[in-house]
Coordinates of C-alpha atoms in Angstrom, one line a residue:
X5 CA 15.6 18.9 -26.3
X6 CA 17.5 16.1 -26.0
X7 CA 15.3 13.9 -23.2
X8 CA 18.3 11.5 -21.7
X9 CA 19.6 15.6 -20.3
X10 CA 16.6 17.0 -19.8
X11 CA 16.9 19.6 -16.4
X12 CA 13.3 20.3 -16.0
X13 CA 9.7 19.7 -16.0
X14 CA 6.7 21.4 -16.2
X15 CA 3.5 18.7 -15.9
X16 CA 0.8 21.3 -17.0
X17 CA 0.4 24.1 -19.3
X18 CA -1.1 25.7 -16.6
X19 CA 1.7 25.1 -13.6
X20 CA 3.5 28.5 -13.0
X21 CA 6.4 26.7 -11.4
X22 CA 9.3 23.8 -13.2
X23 CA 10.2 20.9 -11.4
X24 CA 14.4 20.8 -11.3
X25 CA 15.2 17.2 -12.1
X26 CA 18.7 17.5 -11.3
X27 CA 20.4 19.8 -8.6
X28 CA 20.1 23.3 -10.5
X29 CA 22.6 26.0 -8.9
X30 CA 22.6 29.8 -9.1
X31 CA 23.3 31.8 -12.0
X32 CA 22.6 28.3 -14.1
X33 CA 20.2 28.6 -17.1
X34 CA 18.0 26.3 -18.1
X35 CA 15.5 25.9 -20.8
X36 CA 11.9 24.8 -21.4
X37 CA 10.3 25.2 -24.7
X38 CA 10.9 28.6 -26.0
X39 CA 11.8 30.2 -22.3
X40 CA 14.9 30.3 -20.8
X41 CA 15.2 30.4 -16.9
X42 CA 18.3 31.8 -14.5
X43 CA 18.1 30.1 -11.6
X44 CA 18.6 33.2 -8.7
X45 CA 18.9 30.4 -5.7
X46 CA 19.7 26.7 -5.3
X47 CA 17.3 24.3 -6.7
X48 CA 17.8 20.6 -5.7
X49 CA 16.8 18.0 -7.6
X50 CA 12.9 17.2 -7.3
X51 CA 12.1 20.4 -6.2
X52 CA 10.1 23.6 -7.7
X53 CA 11.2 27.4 -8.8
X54 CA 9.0 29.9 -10.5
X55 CA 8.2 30.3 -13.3
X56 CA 7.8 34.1 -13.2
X57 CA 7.9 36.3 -10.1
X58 CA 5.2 35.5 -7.6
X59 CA 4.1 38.4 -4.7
X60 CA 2.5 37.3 -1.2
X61 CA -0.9 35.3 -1.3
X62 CA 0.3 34.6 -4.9
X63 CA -1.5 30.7 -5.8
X64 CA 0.9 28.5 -6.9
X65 CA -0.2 25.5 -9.5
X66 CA 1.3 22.7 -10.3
X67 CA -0.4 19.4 -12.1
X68 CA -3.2 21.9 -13.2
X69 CA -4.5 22.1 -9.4
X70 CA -4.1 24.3 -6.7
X71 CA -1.3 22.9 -3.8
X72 CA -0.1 26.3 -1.9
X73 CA 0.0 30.7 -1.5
X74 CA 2.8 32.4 -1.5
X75 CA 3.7 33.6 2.7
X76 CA 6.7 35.5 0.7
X77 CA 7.8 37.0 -2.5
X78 CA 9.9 34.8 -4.2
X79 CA 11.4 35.8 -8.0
X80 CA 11.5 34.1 -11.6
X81 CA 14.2 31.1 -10.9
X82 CA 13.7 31.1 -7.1
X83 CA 13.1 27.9 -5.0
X84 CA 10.2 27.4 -3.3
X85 CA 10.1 26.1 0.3
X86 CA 8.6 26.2 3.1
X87 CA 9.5 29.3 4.3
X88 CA 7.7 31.1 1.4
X89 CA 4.9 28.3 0.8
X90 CA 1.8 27.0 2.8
X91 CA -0.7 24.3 2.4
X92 CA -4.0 25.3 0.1
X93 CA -6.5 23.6 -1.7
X94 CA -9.5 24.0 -4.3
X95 CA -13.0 23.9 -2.5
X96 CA -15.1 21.0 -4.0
X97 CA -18.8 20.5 -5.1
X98 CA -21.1 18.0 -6.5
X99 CA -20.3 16.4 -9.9
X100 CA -21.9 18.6 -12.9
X101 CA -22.0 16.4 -16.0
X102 CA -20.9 13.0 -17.1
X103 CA -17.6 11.8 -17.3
X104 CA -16.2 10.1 -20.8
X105 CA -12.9 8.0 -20.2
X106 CA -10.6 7.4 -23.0
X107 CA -10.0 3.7 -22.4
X108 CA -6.4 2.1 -23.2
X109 CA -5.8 -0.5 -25.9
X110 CA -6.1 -3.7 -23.4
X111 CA -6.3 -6.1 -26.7
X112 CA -2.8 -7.9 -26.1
X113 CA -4.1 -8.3 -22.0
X114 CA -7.4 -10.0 -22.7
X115 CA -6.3 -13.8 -23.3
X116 CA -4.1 -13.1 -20.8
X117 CA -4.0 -15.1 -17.2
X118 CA -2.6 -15.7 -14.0
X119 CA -2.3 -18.9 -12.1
X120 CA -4.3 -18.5 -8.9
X121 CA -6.1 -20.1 -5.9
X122 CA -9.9 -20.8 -6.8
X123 CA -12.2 -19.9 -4.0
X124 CA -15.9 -21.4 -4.1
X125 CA -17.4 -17.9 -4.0
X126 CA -15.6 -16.6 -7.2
X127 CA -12.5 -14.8 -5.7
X128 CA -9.0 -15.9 -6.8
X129 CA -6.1 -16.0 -4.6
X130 CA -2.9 -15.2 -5.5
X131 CA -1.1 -17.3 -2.7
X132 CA -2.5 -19.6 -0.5
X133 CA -2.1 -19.4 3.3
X134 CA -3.4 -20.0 6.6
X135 CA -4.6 -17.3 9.3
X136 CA -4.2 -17.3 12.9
X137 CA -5.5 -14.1 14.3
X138 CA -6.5 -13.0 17.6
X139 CA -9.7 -11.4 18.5
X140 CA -7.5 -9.4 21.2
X141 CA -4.4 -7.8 22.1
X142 CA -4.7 -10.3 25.5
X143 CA -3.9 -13.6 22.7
X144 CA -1.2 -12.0 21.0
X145 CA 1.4 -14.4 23.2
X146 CA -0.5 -17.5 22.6
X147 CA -0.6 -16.5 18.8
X148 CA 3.3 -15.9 19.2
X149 CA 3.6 -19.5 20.3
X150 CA 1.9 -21.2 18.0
X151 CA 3.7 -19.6 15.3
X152 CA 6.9 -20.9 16.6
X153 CA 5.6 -24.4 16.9
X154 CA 3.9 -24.1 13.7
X155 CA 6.4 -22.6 11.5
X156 CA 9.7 -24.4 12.7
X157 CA 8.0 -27.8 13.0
X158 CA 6.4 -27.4 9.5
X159 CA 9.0 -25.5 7.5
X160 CA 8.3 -22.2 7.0
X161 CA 10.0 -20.4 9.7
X162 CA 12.6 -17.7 7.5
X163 CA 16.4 -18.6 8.2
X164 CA 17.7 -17.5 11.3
X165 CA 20.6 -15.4 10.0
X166 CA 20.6 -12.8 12.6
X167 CA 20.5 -15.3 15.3
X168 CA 23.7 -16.8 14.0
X169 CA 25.3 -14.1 14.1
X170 CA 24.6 -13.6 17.9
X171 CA 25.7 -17.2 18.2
X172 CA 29.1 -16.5 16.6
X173 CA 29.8 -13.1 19.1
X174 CA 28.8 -14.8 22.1
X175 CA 30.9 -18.0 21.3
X176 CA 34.0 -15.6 20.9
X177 CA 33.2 -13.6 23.8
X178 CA 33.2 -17.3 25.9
X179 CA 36.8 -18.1 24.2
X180 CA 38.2 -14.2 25.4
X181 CA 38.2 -13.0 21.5
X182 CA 35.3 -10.6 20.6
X183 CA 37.0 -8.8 19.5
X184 CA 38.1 -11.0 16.5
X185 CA 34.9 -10.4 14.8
X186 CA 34.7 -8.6 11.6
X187 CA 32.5 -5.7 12.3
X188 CA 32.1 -5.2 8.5
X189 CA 31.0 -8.9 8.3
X190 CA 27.2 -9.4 6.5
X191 CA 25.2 -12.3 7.6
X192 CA 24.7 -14.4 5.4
X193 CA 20.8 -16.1 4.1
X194 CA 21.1 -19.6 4.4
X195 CA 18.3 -22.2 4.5
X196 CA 16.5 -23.3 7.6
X197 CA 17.0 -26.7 7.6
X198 CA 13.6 -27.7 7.7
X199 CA 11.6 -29.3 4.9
X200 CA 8.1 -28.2 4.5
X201 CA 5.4 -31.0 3.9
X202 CA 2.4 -29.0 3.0
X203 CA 3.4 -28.3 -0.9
X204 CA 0.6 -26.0 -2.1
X205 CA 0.6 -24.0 1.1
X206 CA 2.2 -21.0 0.6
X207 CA 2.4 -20.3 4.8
X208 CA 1.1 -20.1 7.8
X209 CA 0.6 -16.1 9.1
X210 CA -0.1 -15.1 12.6
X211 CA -1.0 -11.8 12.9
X212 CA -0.6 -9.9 16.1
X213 CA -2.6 -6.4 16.9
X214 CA -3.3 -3.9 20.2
X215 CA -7.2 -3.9 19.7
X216 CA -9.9 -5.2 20.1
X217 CA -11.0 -3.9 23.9
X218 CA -10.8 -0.9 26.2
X219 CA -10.9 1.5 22.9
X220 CA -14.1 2.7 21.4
X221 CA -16.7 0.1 20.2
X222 CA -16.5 1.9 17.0
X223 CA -12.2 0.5 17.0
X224 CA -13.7 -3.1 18.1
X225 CA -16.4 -3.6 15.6
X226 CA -14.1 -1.7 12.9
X227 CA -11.2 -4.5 13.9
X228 CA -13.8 -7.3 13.5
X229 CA -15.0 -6.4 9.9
X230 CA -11.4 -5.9 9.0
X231 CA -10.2 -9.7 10.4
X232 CA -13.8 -10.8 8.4
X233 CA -12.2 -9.2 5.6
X234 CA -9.0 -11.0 5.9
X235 CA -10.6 -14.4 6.7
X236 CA -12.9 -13.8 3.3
X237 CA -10.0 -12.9 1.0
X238 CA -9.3 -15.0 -1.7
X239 CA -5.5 -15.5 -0.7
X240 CA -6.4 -17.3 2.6
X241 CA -7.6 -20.9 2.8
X242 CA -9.0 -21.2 6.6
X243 CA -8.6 -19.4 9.7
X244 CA -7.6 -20.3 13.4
X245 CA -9.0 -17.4 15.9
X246 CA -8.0 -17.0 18.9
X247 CA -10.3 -15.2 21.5
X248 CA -10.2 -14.4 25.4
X249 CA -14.4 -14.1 25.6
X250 CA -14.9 -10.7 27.8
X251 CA -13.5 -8.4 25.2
X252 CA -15.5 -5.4 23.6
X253 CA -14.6 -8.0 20.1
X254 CA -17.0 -10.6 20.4
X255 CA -17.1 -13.7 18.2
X256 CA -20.5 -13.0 17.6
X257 CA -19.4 -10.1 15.5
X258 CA -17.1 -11.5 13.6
X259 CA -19.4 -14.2 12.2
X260 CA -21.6 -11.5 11.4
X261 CA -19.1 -9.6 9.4
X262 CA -18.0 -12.6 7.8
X263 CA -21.7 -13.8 6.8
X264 CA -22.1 -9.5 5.6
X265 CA -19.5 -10.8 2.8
X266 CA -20.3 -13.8 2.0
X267 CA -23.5 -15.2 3.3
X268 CA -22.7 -18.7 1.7
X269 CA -19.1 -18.9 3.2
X270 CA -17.9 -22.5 3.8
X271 CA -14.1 -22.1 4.3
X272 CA -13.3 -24.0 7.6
X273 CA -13.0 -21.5 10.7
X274 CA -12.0 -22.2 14.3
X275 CA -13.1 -20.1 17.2
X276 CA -11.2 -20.8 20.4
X277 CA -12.3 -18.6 23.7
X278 CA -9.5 -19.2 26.3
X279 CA -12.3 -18.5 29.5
X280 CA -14.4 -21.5 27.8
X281 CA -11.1 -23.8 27.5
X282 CA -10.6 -24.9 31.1
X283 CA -7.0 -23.9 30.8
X284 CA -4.3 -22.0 28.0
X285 CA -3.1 -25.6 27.4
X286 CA -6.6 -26.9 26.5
X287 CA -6.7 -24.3 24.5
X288 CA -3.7 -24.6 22.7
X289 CA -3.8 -27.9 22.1
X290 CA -7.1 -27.9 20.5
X291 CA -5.9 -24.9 18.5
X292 CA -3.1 -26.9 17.2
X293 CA -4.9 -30.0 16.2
X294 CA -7.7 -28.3 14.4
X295 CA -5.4 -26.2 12.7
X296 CA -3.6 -29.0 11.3
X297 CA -6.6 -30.7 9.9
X298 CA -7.3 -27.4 8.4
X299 CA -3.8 -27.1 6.7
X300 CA -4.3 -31.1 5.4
X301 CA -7.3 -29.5 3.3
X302 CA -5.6 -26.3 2.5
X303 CA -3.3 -28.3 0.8
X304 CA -5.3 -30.2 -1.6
X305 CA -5.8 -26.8 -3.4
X306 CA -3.9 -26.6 -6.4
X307 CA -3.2 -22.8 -8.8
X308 CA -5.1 -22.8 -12.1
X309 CA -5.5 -20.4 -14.9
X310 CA -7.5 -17.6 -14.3
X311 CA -8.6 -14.4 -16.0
X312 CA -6.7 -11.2 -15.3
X313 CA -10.5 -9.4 -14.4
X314 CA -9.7 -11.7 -10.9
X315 CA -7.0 -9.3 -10.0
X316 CA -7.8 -6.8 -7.3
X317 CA -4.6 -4.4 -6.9
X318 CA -4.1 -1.9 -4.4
X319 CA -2.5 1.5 -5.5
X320 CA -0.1 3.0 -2.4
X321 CA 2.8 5.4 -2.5
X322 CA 5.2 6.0 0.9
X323 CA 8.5 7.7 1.1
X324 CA 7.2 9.9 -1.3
X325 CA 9.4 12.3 -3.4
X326 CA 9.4 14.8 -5.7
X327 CA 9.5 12.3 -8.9
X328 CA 6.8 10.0 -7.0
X329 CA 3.5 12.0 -9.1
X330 CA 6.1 12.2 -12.6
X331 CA 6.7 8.2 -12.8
X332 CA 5.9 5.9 -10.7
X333 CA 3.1 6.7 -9.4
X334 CA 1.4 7.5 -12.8
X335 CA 3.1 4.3 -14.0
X336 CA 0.8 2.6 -11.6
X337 CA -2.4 4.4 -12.7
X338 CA -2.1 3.0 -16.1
X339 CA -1.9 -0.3 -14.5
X340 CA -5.0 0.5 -12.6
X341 CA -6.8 1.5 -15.9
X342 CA -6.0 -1.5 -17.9
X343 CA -7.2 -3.6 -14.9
X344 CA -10.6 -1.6 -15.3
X345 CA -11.0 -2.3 -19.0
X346 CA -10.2 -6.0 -18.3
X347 CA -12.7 -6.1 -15.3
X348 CA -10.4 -6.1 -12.7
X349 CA -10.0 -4.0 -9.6
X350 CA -8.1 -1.4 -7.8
X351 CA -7.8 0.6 -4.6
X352 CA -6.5 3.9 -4.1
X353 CA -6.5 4.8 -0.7
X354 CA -4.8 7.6 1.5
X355 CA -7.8 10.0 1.9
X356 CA -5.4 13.0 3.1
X357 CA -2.8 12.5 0.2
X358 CA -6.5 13.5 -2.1
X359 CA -6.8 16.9 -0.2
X360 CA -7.0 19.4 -3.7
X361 CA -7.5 16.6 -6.2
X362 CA -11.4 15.6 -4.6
X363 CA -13.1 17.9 -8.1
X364 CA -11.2 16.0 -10.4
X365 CA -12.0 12.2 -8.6
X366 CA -16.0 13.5 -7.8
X367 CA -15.9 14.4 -11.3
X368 CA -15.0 10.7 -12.3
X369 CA -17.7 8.8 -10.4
X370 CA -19.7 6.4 -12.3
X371 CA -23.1 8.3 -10.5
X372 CA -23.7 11.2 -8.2
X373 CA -24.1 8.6 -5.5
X374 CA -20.9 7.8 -5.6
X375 CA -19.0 11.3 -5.4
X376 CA -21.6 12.6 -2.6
X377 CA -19.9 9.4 -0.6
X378 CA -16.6 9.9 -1.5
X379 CA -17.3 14.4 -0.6
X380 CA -18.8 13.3 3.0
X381 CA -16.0 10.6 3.8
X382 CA -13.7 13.2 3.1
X383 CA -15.6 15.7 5.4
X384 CA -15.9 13.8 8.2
X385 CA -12.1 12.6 8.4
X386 CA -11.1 16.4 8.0
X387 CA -13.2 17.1 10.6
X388 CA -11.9 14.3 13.1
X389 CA -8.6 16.0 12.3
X390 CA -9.0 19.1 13.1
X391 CA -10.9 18.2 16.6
X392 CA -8.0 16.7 17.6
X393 CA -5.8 19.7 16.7
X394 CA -4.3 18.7 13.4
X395 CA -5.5 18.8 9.9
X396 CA -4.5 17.3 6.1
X397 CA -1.8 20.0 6.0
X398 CA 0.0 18.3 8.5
X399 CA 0.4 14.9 6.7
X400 CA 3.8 15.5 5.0
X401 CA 6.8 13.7 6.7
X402 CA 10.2 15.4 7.0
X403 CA 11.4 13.0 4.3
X404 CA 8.7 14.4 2.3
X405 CA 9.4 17.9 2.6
X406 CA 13.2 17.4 2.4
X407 CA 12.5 15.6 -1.5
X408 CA 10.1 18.6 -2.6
X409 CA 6.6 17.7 -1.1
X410 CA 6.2 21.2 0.6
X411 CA 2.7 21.0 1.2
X412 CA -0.1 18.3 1.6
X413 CA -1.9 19.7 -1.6
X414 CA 1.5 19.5 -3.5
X415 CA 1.9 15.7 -2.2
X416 CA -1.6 14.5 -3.1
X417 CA -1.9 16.0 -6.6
X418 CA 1.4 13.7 -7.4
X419 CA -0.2 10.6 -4.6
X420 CA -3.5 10.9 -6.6
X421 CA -2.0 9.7 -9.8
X422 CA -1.7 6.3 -8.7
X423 CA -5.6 6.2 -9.7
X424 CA -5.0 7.1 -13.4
X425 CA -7.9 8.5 -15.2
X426 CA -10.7 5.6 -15.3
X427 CA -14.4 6.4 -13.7
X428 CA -14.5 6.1 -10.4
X429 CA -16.8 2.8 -9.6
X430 CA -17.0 2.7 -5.8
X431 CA -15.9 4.0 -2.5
X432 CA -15.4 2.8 0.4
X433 CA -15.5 3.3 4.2
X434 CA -12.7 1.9 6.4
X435 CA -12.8 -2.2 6.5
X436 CA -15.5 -2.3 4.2
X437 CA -14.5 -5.0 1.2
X438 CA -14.7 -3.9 -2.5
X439 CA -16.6 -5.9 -5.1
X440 CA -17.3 -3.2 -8.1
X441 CA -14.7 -4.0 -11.1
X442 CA -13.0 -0.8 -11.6
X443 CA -10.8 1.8 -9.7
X444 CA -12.3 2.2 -5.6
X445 CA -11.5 4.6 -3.2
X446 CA -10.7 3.5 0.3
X447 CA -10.8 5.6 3.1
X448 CA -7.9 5.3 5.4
X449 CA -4.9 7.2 6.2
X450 CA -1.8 7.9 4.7
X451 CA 0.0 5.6 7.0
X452 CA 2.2 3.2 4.9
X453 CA 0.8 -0.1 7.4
X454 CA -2.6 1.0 8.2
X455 CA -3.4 1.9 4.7
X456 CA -2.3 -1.4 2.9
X457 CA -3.4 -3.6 6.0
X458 CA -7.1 -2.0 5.2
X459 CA -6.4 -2.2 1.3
X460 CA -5.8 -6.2 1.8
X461 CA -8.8 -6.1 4.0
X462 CA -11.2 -5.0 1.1
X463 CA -9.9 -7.4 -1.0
X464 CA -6.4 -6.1 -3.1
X465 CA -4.1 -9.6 -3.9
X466 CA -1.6 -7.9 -4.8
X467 CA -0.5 -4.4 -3.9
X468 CA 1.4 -1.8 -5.8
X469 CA 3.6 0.5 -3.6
X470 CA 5.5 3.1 -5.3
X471 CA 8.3 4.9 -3.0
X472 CA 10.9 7.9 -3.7
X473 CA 12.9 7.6 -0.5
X474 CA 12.6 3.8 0.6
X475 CA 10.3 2.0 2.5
X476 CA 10.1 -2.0 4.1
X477 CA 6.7 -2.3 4.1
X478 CA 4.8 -5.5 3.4
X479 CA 1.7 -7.6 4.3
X480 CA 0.8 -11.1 5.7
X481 CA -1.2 -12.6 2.8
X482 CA -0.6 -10.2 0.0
X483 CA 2.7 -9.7 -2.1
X484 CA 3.4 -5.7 -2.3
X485 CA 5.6 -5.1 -5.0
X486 CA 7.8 -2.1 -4.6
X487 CA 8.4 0.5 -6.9
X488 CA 10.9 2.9 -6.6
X489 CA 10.5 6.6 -8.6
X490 CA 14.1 7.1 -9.0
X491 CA 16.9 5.6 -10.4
X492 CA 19.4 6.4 -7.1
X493 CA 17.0 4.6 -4.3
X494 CA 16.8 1.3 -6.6
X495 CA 20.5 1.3 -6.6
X496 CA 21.0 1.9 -3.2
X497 CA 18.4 -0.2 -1.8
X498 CA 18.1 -2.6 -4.1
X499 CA 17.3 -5.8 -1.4
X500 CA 13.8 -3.5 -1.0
X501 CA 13.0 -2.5 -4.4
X502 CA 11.3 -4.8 -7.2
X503 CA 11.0 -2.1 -10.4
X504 CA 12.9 0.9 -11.4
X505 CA 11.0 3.2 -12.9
X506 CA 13.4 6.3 -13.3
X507 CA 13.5 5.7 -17.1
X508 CA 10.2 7.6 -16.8
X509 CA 12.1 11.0 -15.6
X510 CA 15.3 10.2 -18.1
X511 CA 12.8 10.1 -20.5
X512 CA 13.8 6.5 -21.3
X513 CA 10.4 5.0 -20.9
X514 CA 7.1 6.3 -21.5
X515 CA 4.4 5.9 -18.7
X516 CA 2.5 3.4 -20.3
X517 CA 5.5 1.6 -21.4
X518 CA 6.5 1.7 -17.7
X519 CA 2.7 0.4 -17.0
X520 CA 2.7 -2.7 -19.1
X521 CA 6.4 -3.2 -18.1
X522 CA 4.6 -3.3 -14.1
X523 CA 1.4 -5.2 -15.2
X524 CA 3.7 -8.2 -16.4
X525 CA 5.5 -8.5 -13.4
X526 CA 2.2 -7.8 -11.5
X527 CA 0.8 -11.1 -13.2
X528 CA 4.3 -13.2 -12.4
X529 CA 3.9 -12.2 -8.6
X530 CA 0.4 -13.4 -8.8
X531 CA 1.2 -16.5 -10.3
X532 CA 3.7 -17.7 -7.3
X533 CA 6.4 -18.0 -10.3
X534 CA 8.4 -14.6 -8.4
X535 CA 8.2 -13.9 -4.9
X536 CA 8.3 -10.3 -3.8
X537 CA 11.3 -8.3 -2.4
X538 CA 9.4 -7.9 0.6
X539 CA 8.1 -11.6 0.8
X540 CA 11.6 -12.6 0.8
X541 CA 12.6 -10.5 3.5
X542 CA 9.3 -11.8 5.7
X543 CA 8.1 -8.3 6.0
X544 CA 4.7 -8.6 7.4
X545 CA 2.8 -5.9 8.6
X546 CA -0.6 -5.2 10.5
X547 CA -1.4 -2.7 12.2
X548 CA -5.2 -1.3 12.0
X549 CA -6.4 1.6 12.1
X550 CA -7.6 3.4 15.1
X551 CA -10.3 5.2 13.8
X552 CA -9.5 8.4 16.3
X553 CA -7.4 10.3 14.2
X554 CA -3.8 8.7 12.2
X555 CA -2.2 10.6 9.6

């Protein structure tokens, strides 16, 4: 079969369903190995048909697993959706024997480094900022203000374009004319004007948040170990907190967090507690001046060679589609197992989008310890969810379903490749931070923000997000690289999009050509010498997780 045409896919010998890579339409025969397939219905592209006919409560398998029954009959060369299909997964248990990993060729990586950020306890930054974080949602203006002070006085406020363009339609509206302005007209990036004077400071980053009191004291302390976690990672220099004083997140509890990771820590940290200040401009003012002394220090740090065992990358997949578990994704997950031959790190998150796949990961685990965590984590989330009415099989979006992710089982046994195939080191609860080299699990949700703000939080520099349909997302101190799974989305949303890896389903590139082709850009990002899509757009977003139940 010629690969640059192919029409299909089957990922498993033991699948009983072909994934159409292009739009297949009735009466249109396709072939795979030494079957050939009439298609009886519509098939568009990235989603499923069977292979042979399947009756009611029929299982249907696709990467080896378990992702949905039959509600309907459906016949060989019929599309499956979600009127015929419903969510089911495999039932998991205890890991039975040990697990042997065929480890990649990593000989060409291991001379191989980054320029980073040294920290004194070991870590290695791959940019180099400054935090200002509120303890509460009650400082979130006075963080607003001090980031406009901040960043316009010292340079790295992001060019105004949008503001121009106001300026421009309200000057013609004043001189009668609005409508003389070209409505097809693009603003245009231009530079701010300002010149920055801090040259190894990579920025300043306020983040803003709705917690930290009048939620559960479970949300409060969980907010405080995640800030501890942001303050501690290797990509920040010093932090400014800002803090009312009453609130259910106490200072107190933050230093404790922060000592929990590093009991030695020494990078400089200012508490301010507005009902201790006297007044918000006593506050302020202090805020500003220690701050600055801070940032004089910050910027006497200069990037220096550093092993690629120092990299901590976080595996994440949103706007998923039906090619996201065929390139991309896997793609990834041979980046995560080179990085745990070398002795680096990785994160795979998203605990619903591992609903089916839990055998094969509890299988994986480096000791039973580890796979009873990861079984009860994933117990007790499945539990919150279904107290408050939902449940995993409610996790795929509409954009999901619409690209040929019919069911939650379907979406995670494609989400789950990000992790690739190496033992499973460690796994982690919600804001806890990762030290094991090797692949982690995280638990958080599937939530494109909340899971990479709590990825960052345990420690990932640099973030790998793979998407099918398109997706903005980035984060304050970490550059997310984005990856889309098709060919199409890069082209149309190209300003969002760092690699293409539709080669993958042409069957231009091979997965772990696609891999290394990721792990070299992964190592330019980290070495300041390319800047993100999403860094250059100043996308930047927080948002933790409210432990109550998020999707």
């Amino acid at each position: 079969m010629n690969h640059m045409v192919r029409k299909v896919l089957k990922l498993d010998p033991r699948d009983n369903v072909l994934i159409a890579l292009a739009d297949l339409h009735p009466g249109e025969t396709v072939a795979w190995g030494t079957e050939a397939y009439t298609l009886v219905s519509r098939v568009p592209a990235k989603h499923k048909f069977a292979l042979d006919d399947l009756t009611v409560d029929a299982e249907v398998i696709m990467y080896g697993v378990l992702v949905g029954k039959m509600t309907k009959p459906v016949k060989r060369g019929e599309a499956l959706t979600t009127g015929n299909i419903v969510h089911r997964a495999t039932a998991f248990h205890e890991q039975s024997e040990e697990y042997r990993w065929t480890k990649p060729d990593v000989s060409r990586w291991r001379e191989r480094t980054f320029l980073g950020y040294q920290r004194s306890d070991g870590q290695v930054g791959t940019r180099n900022y400054w935090l200002v974080v509120p303890l509460v949602f009650c400082e979130n203006k006075n963080v607003s203000v001090l980031k406009q002070a901040f960043e316009e006085e010292l340079g790295f406020a992001p060019p105004q374009i949008y503001r121009k363009q106001v300026a421009r339609l309200a000057k013609l509206y004043r001189e009668g004319g609005v409508e003389a302005a070209d409505s097809s007209e693009v603003p245009e990036k231009t530079s701010n004007g300002s010149t920055r004077i801090f040259e190894n400071i990579d920025g300043i980053k306020f983040l803003l948040h709705e917690g930290g009191c009048g939620g559960t004291r479970e949300d409060s302390n969980n907010l405080c170990a995640l800030i501890a976690g942001y303050i501690h990672h290797p990509n920040v220099a010093g932090a400014t907190v800002l803090s009312l004083g009453c609130q259910h997140a106490q200072a107190g509890i933050l230093r404790e967090k922060i000592r929990q990771r590093n009991p030695n820590f020494d990078k400089p940290l200012f508490i301010l507690e507005q009902q201790q200040s006297g007044s918000e401009v006593a506050m302020m003012s202090e805020a500003i001046r220690q701050t600055f002394k801070g940032l004089v220090d910050a910027n006497k740090v200069k990037r220096v060679p550093a092993s690629l065992a120092h990299l901590c990358v976080g595996l994440k997949c949103g706007g998923s589609d039906g090619f996201s578990g065929i390139s991309a994704n896997p793609a990834i997950g041979h980046v995560s197992d080179l990085l745990a031959e070398l002795g680096g790190r990785s994160i795979l998150s998203e605990f619903p989008e591992l609903c089916g796949v839990e055998q094969n990961l509890i299988d994986r685990s480096v000791n039973a310890g580890v796979g009873q965590r990861f079984m009860q984590l994933m117990r007790d989330y499945a539990a919150r969810a279904q107290a408050a009415r939902s449940g995993f099989d409610m996790n795929p979006s509409p954009g999901n379903i619409r690209d040929g992710l019919l069911t939650d089982a379907m979406k995670s046994a494609g989400a789950a490749k990000k992790g690739g195939t190496s033992p499973v080191a460690a796994v982690l609860d919600y804001s806890e931070y990762s030290t094991e080299p090797g692949l982690n699990l995280q638990c958080t949700p599937g939530n494109d923000v909340e899971c990479v703000t709590a990825q960052v939080g345990a420690g990932a520099n640099v973030v790998l997000f793979t998407t099918g349909l398109g997706t903005p997302t980035g984060n304050p101190i970490a550059p997310v690289i984005k990856l889309s799974t098709n060919s199409d989305l890069a082209a149309r949303m190209h300003d969002i999009i760092d690699i293409d890896t539709g080669g993958v389903v042409s069957g231009e590139k091979t997965i772990e050509q696609m891999g290394e082709k990721i792990l070299e850009l992964a190592i330019r990002v980290a070495s300041g010498e390319t800047r993100t899509k999403a860094e250059g757009k100043g996308q930047e977003d927080f948002i933790p997780w409210k432990r109550g139940v998020s999707l």
